[in-house]
C-alpha positions in Angstrom: 0.0 0.0 0.0 1.2 3.5 -0.6 2.9 5.1 2.4 3.3 8.7 1.1 -0.3 9.6 1.9 -0.8 11.3 -1.4 -3.6 8.9 -2.3 -4.7 5.3 -1.4 -3.6 2.5 -3.6 -3.0 -1.2 -3.2 -0.6 -3.0 -5.5 1.1 -6.5 -5.8 4.9 -6.7 -5.5 6.8 -9.5 -7.0 10.3 -10.3 -5.8 12.8 -13.1 -6.3 12.4 -15.9 -3.7 14.9 -15.6 -0.8 17.9 -17.8 -1.4 17.3 -17.9 -5.2 18.7 -14.4 -6.0 20.8 -15.6 -8.9 21.9 -13.8 -12.0 19.6 -16.0 -14.1 16.7 -15.2 -11.8 17.4 -11.5 -12.1 17.6 -11.7 -15.9 14.3 -13.5 -16.0 12.6 -10.9 -13.7 13.9 -8.1 -15.8 12.7 -9.9 -18.9 9.2 -10.2 -17.4 9.3 -6.5 -16.6 10.0 -5.7 -20.2 7.3 -8.2 -21.5 4.7 -6.7 -19.2 5.6 -3.2 -20.1 4.8 -4.0 -23.7 1.5 -5.8 -22.9 -1.4 -3.3 -22.5 -4.6 -5.4 -22.6 -7.7 -5.2 -20.3 -7.5 -8.9 -19.6 -3.8 -8.9 -18.6 -2.6 -7.7 -15.2 -0.5 -4.6 -16.0 2.8 -3.4 -14.8 2.9 -0.2 -12.7 6.6 0.2 -11.8 9.9 -1.6 -11.4 12.6 -0.8 -8.8 15.4 -2.5 -6.8 15.5 -3.4 -3.2 18.1 -2.0 -0.7 20.1 -5.2 -1.4 20.1 -4.4 -5.1 17.7 -7.0 -6.3 15.0 -6.0 -8.8 11.2 -6.3 -8.1 8.0 -5.6 -10.0 5.1 -3.5 -8.9 1.9 -4.8 -10.5 -1.8 -4.3 -10.5 -3.4 -5.9 -7.5 -6.1 -8.4 -8.6 -9.0 -9.1 -6.2 -10.5 -12.3 -7.6 -10.7 -16.0 -7.8 -9.2 -18.6 -10.2 -11.4 -19.1 -13.2 -12.4 -22.7 -12.3 -13.3 -21.7 -8.7 -15.2 -18.6 -10.0 -17.3 -20.7 -12.5 -18.1 -23.3 -9.9 -19.0 -20.9 -7.0 -21.0 -18.6 -9.2 -22.8 -21.6 -10.9 -22.1 -20.3 -14.4 -24.0 -22.0 -17.2 -22.2 -23.7 -20.1 -22.6 -20.7 -22.3 -21.4 -18.3 -19.7 -18.3 -20.3 -19.1 -17.5 -20.4 -22.8 -17.9 -16.6 -23.1 -15.7 -16.0 -20.1 -13.1 -18.4 -21.6 -13.3 -16.4 -24.8 -11.8 -13.5 -22.9 -8.9 -15.7 -21.9 -8.3 -16.6 -25.5 -8.3 -12.9 -26.5 -5.7 -12.2 -23.8 -3.5 -15.1 -24.9 -3.9 -14.1 -28.6 -2.8 -10.6 -27.8 0.3 -11.9 -26.0 1.1 -14.1 -29.0 0.8 -11.2 -31.3 3.4 -9.5 -29.2 5.7 -12.4 -29.5 5.0 -13.7 -26.0 4.3 -17.4 -25.2 2.9 -17.7 -21.7 3.9 -21.4 -21.1 2.1 -21.7 -17.8 -1.6 -21.3 -18.5 -3.6 -22.8 -15.6 -6.6 -21.7 -13.5 -4.5 -20.1 -10.8 -2.9 -17.8 -13.4 -6.3 -16.9 -14.8 -8.1 -14.8 -12.3 -11.7 -13.4 -12.5 -12.3 -10.2 -10.6 -15.3 -9.2 -8.5 -16.5 -7.4 -11.6 -16.3 -10.6 -13.7 -13.3 -9.5 -15.7 -10.6 -12.0 -16.7 -7.0 -11.1 -15.7 -4.1 -13.2 -17.0 -1.1 -13.3 -14.6 2.5 -14.5 -14.3 4.2 -14.4 -17.6 7.1 -16.8 -17.1 8.3 -15.9 -13.6 5.9 -18.2 -11.7 7.3 -21.2 -13.5 10.8 -20.3 -12.2 10.2 -19.0 -8.7 8.4 -22.2 -7.5 11.0 -25.0 -7.4 8.3 -27.6 -6.8 7.3 -27.2 -10.5 10.7 -28.2 -11.8 10.8 -31.6 -13.5 14.4 -32.9 -13.7 15.1 -35.6 -16.2 16.6 -39.0 -15.1 19.7 -38.5 -17.3 20.6 -35.2 -15.5 19.2 -32.9 -18.2 17.4 -30.0 -16.6 13.8 -29.5 -17.9 12.3 -26.1 -18.3 10.1 -25.5 -15.2 6.4 -26.2 -15.9 3.1 -27.4 -14.4 2.8 -31.0 -15.6 -1.0 -31.1 -15.4 -1.4 -28.2 -17.9 1.9 -28.7 -19.9 1.9 -29.7 -23.5 3.6 -32.9 -24.8 6.5 -30.8 -26.2 7.0 -29.1 -22.8 7.2 -32.4 -20.8 9.6 -33.8 -23.5 11.8 -30.6 -23.1 11.3 -29.7 -26.7 10.9 -26.2 -28.1 7.6 -24.6 -27.4 5.5 -22.2 -29.5 2.0 -20.6 -29.4 0.6 -24.1 -30.0 1.8 -25.1 -26.5 -0.4 -22.4 -25.1 -3.3 -23.6 -27.2 -2.8 -27.1 -25.6 -2.9 -25.6 -22.1 -6.0 -23.6 -23.0 -7.6 -26.9 -24.0 -6.8 -28.4 -20.6 -8.3 -25.4 -18.8 -11.4 -25.6 -21.0 -11.7 -29.3 -20.4 -11.6 -28.6 -16.6 -14.3 -25.8 -16.9 -16.6 -28.2 -18.7 -16.1 -31.4 -16.7 -14.6 -30.3 -13.3 -11.5 -32.4 -13.9 -8.3 -32.4 -16.0 -7.7 -34.8 -18.9 -5.1 -36.8 -17.0 -4.6 -37.5 -13.3 -0.8 -37.1 -12.7 -0.6 -37.0 -8.9 2.1 -39.3 -7.6 3.6 -40.1 -11.0 7.4 -39.9 -11.6 8.6 -37.5 -14.3 9.1 -40.3 -16.8 5.6 -41.6 -16.1 4.1 -38.1 -16.5 5.9 -37.7 -19.9 4.6 -41.1 -21.0 1.0 -40.2 -20.1 1.0 -36.7 -21.6 2.9 -37.7 -24.8 1.3 -41.1 -25.5 -2.1 -41.5 -23.9 -5.2 -40.1 -25.6 -7.6 -38.3 -23.2 -11.3 -39.2 -23.0 -13.7 -36.7 -24.6 -15.3 -34.2 -22.2 -18.7 -35.8 -22.6 -17.2 -39.2 -21.6 -15.5 -37.7 -18.6 -18.6 -36.3 -16.9 -19.4 -38.3 -13.7 -21.9 -35.8 -12.3 -23.0 -32.3 -13.2 -22.2 -31.2 -9.6 -18.5 -31.9 -10.2 -18.4 -29.4 -13.0 -20.7 -27.0 -11.1 -23.1 -26.7 -14.1 -26.8 -26.8 -13.3 -27.8 -29.5 -15.7 -28.8 -33.1 -15.6 -25.7 -35.2 -16.2 -27.3 -36.9 -19.3 -28.2 -33.5 -20.7 -24.8 -32.1 -20.0 -23.2 -35.1 -21.8 -25.5 -34.4 -24.8 -24.5 -30.7 -24.8 -20.8 -31.6 -24.8 -20.9 -34.4 -27.3 -20.2 -33.3 -30.9 -18.9 -29.8 -31.3 -17.5 -29.1 -27.9 -15.8 -32.5 -27.7 -14.3 -31.9 -31.1 -13.1 -28.4 -30.1 -11.4 -29.5 -26.9 -9.8 -32.6 -28.4 -8.4 -30.6 -31.2 -6.6 -28.4 -28.7 -5.2 -31.5 -27.0 -3.7 -33.2 -30.0 -0.2 -34.5 -29.4 1.3 -32.9 -32.5 1.4 -29.1 -32.3 0.7 -28.7 -36.1 -2.7 -30.6 -35.7 -4.0 -28.2 -33.0 -5.7 -24.8 -33.6 -3.2 -22.5 -35.3 -3.8 -19.8 -32.8 -5.9 -18.9 -29.7 -7.9 -16.7 -32.1 -8.9 -19.7 -34.2 -10.0 -21.5 -31.0 -12.0 -18.4 -29.9 -13.6 -18.3 -33.4 -14.8 -21.9 -33.2 -16.3 -21.3 -29.7 -18.0 -18.2 -31.0 -19.4 -20.2 -33.9 -20.7 -22.8 -31.5 -22.4 -20.2 -29.3 -24.0 -18.8 -32.5 -25.2 -22.2 -33.6 -23.0 -22.2 -36.7 -20.9 -25.0 -38.0 -17.5 -25.1 -36.2 -14.4 -25.4 -38.4 -12.9 -28.3 -36.4 -15.6 -30.7 -37.8 -16.0 -31.9 -41.4 -18.3 -29.5 -43.3 -20.8 -32.1 -44.5 -24.3 -31.4 -45.8 -25.8 -33.3 -42.9 -23.8 -31.4 -40.3 -24.6 -28.0 -41.9 -28.3 -29.0 -42.0 -28.2 -29.9 -38.3 -26.6 -26.5 -37.4 -29.2 -24.7 -39.5 -32.1 -26.4 -37.8 -30.6 -25.6 -34.4 -30.2 -21.9 -35.3 -33.8 -21.7 -36.7 -35.8 -24.1 -34.5 -39.0 -22.0 -34.6 -38.9 -21.3 -38.3 -38.0 -24.9 -39.1 -40.8 -26.2 -37.0 -43.3 -23.8 -38.7 -42.1 -24.7 -42.1 -42.4 -28.4 -41.3 -46.0 -27.9 -40.1 -46.8 -26.0 -43.3 -45.2 -28.7 -45.4 -47.2 -31.4 -43.6 -50.4 -29.4 -44.2 -49.6 -29.0 -47.9 -48.9 -32.6 -48.3 -52.1 -33.5 -46.4 -54.0 -31.1 -48.6 -52.6 -32.5 -51.9 -53.3 -36.1 -50.7 -56.9 -35.0 -49.7 -57.6 -33.4 -53.1 -56.2 -36.3 -55.0 -58.3 -38.7 -53.0 -61.5 -36.6 -53.5 -60.7 -36.4 -57.2 -60.4 -40.2 -57.3 -63.7 -40.6 -55.5 -65.4 -38.2 -57.9 -64.0 -40.0 -60.9 -65.3 -43.3 -59.6 
């Protein structure tokens, strides 16, 4: 809090962890400061200042976020399926903005995606959180040092210590979306060794969200479990599983493409992740125009009935 009494203000201060004030940590913190200075987006926590401590170590002064992780917020507020997708769309917009500014987050997870008391998404921790928490490090058995990560939300290329790209963030977005829809993550990795984690994430195919639903209460969505499975099956299953594909090239090309498909789903239009067949397009059209389709069907039945009736009466008259 400000101590000069000019005005009241509460901020968040990020420092290097005690005992870890290394040259590499200092370089990373200064890099994050420069990254945040270039990111001006309403859904990204913004940088206010950067100074050094009396010991000469740098620190960041950032916007203080009063909020809850996105999964907790959705569950406690009882958000509907559509409301969750719209809120997640703001996350995609923030990530896309970062990508456009040559920044890959690499640690997207609910605790880094806060929702404020005014229902605004705020993306936090661009890189530093992965380094300042040593429990997130995953050392390889051959002595090679892995890049710090959160295994549950990390992409196959991250757990394999391969180069990451925007597609890695798309994968992590898919994991977060999976969790918002089902109340669980695609893989349960607790208690597994680093090699076992890598084997699961790289090789095992996750169940579709509609197949992972055990109860609607687990996801916090006020729907009968059977109806929730029906809502997830099809388009939403396809969207999420495309994000979670093992090969980066087979995922969405960007967070913007993911957002576009979610927007198309909400509008009742065909999503681009599914084959654009005539049957599928017809189904989407009927869903978008239920009332008009039903009225047209009634009129068609009446017309057919009228034609059949006239033909029958003509036949009777002819006899």
